[in-house]
C-alpha positions in Angstrom: 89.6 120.5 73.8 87.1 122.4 72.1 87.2 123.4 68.6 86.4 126.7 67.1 83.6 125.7 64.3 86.6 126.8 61.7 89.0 124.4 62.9 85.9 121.7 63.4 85.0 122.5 59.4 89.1 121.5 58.6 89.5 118.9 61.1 86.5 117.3 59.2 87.5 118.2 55.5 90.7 116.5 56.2 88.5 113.5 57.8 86.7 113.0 54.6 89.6 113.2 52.0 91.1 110.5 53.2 88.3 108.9 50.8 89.1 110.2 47.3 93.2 110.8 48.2 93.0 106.8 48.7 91.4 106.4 45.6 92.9 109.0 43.0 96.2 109.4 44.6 97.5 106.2 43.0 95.9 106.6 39.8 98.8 107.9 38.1 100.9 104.9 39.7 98.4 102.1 37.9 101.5 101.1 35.3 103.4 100.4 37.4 101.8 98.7 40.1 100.9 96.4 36.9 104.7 95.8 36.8 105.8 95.4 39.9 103.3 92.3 40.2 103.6 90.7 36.8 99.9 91.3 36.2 97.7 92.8 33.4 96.8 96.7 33.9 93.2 95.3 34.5 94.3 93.4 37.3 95.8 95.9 39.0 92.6 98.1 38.5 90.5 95.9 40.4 92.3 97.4 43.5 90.1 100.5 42.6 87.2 98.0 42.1 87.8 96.5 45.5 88.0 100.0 47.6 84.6 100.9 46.3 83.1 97.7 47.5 85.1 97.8 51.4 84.3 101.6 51.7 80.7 100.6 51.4 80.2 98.0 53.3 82.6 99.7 56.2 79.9 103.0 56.0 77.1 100.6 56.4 78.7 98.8 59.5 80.4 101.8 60.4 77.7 103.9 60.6 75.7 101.6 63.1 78.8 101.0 65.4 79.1 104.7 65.3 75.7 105.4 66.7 75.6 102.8 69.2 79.5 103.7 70.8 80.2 107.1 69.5 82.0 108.9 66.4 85.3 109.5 67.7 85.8 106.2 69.0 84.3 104.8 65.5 86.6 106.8 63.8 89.9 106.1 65.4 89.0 102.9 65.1 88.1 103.1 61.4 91.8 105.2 61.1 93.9 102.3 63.2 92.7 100.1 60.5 93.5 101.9 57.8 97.1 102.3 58.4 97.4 98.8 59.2 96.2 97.8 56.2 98.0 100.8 54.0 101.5 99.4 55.9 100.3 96.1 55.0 100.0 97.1 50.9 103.5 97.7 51.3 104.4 94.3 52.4 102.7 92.0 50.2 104.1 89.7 47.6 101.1 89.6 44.9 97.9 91.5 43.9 96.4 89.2 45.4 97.4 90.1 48.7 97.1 93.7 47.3 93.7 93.0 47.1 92.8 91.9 50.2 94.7 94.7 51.8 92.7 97.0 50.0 89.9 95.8 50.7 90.5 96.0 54.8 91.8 99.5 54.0 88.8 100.4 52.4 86.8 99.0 55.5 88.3 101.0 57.8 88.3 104.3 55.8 84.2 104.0 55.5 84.1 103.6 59.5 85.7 107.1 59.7 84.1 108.8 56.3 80.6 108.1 57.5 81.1 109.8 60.6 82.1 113.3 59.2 78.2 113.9 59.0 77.0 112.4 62.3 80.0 114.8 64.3 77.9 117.8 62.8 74.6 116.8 63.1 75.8 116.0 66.7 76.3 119.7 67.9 75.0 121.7 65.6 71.1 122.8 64.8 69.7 121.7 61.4 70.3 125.0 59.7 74.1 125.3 60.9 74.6 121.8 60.0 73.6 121.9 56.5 76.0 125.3 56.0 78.6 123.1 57.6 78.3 120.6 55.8 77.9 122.0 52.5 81.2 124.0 53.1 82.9 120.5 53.8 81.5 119.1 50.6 82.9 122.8 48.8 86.1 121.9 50.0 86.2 118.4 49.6 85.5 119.1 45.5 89.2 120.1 45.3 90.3 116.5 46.7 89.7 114.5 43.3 91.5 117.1 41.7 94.6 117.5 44.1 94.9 113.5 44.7 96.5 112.5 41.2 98.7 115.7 41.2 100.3 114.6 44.5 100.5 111.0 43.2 102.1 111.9 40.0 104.4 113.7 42.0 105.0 111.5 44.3 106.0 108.7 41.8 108.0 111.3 39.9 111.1 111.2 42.8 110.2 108.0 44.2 108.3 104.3 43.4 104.8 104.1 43.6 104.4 102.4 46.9 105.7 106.1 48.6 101.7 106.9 47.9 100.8 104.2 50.5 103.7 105.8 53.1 102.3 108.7 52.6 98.5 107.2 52.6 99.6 105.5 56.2 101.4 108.8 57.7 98.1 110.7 56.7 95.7 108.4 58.5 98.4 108.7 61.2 98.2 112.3 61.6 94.6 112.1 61.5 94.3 109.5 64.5 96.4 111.9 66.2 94.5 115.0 65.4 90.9 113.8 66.0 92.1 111.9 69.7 94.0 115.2 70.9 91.1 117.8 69.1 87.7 116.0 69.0 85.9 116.3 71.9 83.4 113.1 72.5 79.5 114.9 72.4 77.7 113.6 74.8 74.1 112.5 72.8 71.6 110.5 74.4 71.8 107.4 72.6 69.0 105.0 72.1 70.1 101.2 71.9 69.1 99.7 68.5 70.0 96.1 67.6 71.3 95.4 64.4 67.9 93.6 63.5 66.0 96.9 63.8 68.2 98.5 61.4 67.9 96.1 59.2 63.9 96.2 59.5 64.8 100.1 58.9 66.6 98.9 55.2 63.3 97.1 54.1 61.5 100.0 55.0 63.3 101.8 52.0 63.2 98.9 49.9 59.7 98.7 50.1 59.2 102.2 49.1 59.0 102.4 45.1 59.7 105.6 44.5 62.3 106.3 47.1 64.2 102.9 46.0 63.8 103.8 42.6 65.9 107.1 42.9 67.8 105.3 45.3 68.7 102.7 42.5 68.9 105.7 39.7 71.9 107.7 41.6 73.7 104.4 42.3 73.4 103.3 38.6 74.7 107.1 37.8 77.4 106.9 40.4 78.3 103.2 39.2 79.2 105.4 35.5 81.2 107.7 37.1 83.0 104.9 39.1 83.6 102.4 35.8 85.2 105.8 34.7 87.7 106.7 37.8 88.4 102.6 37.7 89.4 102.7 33.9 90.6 105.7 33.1 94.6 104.5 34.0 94.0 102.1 31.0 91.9 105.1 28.6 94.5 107.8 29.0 97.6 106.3 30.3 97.5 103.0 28.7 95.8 103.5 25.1 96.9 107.4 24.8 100.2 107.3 26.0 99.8 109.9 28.6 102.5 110.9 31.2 102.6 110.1 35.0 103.0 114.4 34.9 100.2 115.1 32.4 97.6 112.4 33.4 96.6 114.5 36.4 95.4 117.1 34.2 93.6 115.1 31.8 91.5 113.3 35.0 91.2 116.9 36.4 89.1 118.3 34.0 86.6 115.9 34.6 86.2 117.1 37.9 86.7 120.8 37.3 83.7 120.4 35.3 81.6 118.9 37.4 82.5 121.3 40.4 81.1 124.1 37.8 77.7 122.0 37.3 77.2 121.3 40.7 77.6 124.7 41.7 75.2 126.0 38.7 73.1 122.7 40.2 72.8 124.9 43.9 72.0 128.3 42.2 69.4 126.4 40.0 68.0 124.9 42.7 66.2 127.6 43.8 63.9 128.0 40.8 63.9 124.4 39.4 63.0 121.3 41.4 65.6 118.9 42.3 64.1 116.2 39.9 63.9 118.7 36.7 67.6 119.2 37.1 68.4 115.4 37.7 66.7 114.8 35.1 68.9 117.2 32.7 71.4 115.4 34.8 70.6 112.0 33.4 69.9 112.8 29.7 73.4 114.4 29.5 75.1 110.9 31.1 73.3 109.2 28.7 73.7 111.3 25.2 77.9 111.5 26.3 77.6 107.6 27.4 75.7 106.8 24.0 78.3 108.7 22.1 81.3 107.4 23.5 80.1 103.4 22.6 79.3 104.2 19.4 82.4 106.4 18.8 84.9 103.8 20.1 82.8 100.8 18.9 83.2 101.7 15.5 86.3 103.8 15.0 89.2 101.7 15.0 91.9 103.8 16.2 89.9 106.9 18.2 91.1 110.4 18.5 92.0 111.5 22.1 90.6 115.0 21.4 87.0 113.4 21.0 87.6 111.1 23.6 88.6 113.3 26.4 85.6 116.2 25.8 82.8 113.8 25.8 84.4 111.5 28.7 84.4 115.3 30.2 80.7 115.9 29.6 79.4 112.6 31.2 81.3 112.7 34.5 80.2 116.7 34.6 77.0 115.4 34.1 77.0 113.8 38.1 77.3 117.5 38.6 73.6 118.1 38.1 72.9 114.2 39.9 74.8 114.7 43.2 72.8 116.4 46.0 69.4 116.4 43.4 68.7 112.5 43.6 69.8 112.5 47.4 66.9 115.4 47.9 64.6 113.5 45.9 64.9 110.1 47.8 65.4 111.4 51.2 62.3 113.5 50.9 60.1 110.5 51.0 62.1 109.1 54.9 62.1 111.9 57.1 61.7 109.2 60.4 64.5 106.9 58.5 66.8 109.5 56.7 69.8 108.6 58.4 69.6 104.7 57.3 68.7 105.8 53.9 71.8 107.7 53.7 73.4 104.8 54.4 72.1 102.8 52.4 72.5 105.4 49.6 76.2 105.3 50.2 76.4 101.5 50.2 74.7 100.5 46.9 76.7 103.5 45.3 80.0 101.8 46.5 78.2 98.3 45.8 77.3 99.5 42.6 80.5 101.1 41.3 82.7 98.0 42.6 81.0 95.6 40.5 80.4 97.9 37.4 84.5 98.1 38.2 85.1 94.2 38.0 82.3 93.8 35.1 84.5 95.6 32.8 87.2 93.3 32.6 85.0 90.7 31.9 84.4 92.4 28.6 88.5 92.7 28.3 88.1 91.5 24.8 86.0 94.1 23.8 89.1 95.9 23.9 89.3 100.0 24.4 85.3 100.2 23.9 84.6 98.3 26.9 85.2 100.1 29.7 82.6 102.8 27.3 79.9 100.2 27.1 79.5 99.8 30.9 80.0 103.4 31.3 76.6 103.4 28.3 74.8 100.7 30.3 75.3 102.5 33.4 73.2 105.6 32.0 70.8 103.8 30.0 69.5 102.1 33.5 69.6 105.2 35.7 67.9 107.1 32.8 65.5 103.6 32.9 64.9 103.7 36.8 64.3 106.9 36.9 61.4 106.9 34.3 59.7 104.2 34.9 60.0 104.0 39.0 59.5 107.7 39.7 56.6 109.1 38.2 55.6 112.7 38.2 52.7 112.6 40.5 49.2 113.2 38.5 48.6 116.3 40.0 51.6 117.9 39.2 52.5 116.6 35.3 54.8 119.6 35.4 58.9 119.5 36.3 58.9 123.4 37.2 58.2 124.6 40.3 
């Protein structure tokens, strides 16, 4: 069957959320999954920790399968074992077994994410594909927003493991949309072992300045991810904030970032990308540097600071997003596609251990998860200085 491009833009916007619904959607729930296992709320967070760290690594092996067999089969497959491992959340008898099935979850959900991209580029000329694709990405803004709100009420007429029934029955109606509705493109495909693509990895590795804003968006993103990972424990935990009314709290972080990246894409066409990443980069690290000192020395801090500056340095990704990809794709047009992947991978990579190093520092108490969330900033502020100069013809950031 062949899709209208309208349908196509919804089939894959509905594709893609299944990324931040399985990661916010439950955010609310973080109490009490705590609860029901007998474990520390840090524990339980690790979950988040662990999805970060399967998503990437299933986009990385995802996207290879994908281009050697085809999207839609990679992204069945990627759905079949997502909602065996989402049924299996709901049948395990510790975190630990929690863990492992979010983990596989995560796996699966990075097979089908990565693919999103690829079905577009597939039948559709460069300048369609990027207005595609950029409507996707306006739609898919809403998702972080949305995900707790149907999670809190979820939880609010049932127990928090209805968010993984309805997790399963989503990935369920997705298998059955995209193998009725998705047509398999036929692309010439050429053979590539895994070897070469590895060989493809060092290529970007190799390359300073393209690793180092590689390396600067993932220390960013890792910020931004200690945040999403923590903030059951910052607002829920420490503030006391309702299943209901933590939705709106985590919201506004989002909100404001939606309004920066779109002020990002109207900026965009008078500034270069790396003026506004790096307006981008000092604003993570002035909220970052604020929020350690704040909660570092102020015994018993005020939600009302808190939650504006917390606001302020996830908004900042706003101006981060989409201006560090530009920058570090710009320097692999032959190899865009595995630094992309790559990209996606250290992000994830990045985030899930920034995620588990923060309850290392447990004892550090309600500052901690704000010092990782500082040390984040101060080393994509640090990459991005000294690993991608301004080149000595150009000493200027405007165009």
């Amino acid at each position: 069957m062949k899709l209208s491009q309208s349908s196509l833009i919804l089939l894959l916007s509905a594709i893609v959320a299944i990324t931040p619904l399985s990661i916010d959607m439950y955010l609310p729930a973080m109490p009490s999954i705590a609860e029901a296992f007998g474990v520390s709320l840090h524990m339980a967070e690790a979950t988040v920790s662990i999805f970060f760290l399967g998503f990437g690594l299933g986009q990385l092996f995802g996207g290879f399968i994908s281009d050697q067999y085809g999207r839609k089969q990679t992204t069945l497959l990627g759905l079949i074992i997502f909602t065996f491992a989402t049924l299996g959340i709901l049948n395990v008898p510790s975190i630990e077994g929690m863990l492992i099935c979010r983990f596989i979850e995560a796996f699966g959900g990075g097979f089908v994410a990565v693919n999103a991209a690829a079905i577009v580029r597939d039948r559709f000329e460069p300048k369609d594909s990027a207005r595609i694709l950029s409507t996707v990405a306006s739609i898919m803004m809403i998702a972080p927003m949305v995900a707790p709100l149907i999670g809190s009420f979820i939880i609010k007429f049932g127990e928090w493991d209805y968010i993984f029934y309805f997790l399963s029955g989503y990935a369920l109606f997705l298998f059955v949309a995209v193998a009725s509705l998705l047509d398999q493109k036929k692309v010439k495909r050429e053979k590539v072992s895994f070897k070469q693509v590895l060989q493809s990895y060092t290529t970007v590795f190799k390359h300073r300045q393209g690793f180092g804003y590689l390396l600067t968006g993932s220390f960013a993103t890792a910020g931004m991810f200690t945040f999403i990972t923590k903030a059951s424990f910052i607002y829920m935990e420490h503030f006391k904030i309702s299943e209901s009314m933590f939705p709106i709290y985590f919201g506004a972080n989002v909100c404001f970032m939606i309004v920066l990246s779109k002020t990002s894409s109207h900026l965009v066409k008078k500034w270069q990308p790396k003026r506004l990443l790096k307006i981008g980069l000092l604003q993570m690290l002035t909220a970052g540097s604020l929020l350690f000192l704040y909660t570092a020395f102020e015994s018993q801090p005020n939600l009302y600071v808190i939650l504006p500056l917390n606001v302020i340095y996830v908004a900042s990704l706003g101006f981060v997003f989409g201006n560090v990809d530009a920058c570090c794709l710009a320097f692999f047009p032959k190899n865009a596609g595995v630094a992309n992947a790559l990209f996606g991978v250290t992000k994830f990579g990045f985030g899930a251990v920034m995620g588990l190093i923060v309850g290392l520092f447990e004892g550090y108490g309600f500052a901690a998860p704000f010092m990782v969330m500082f040390i984040t900033s101060v080393l994509a502020n640090f990459t991005f200085t000294t690993m991608t100069p301004e080149p000595k013809k150009d000493l200027s950031f405007a165009s």
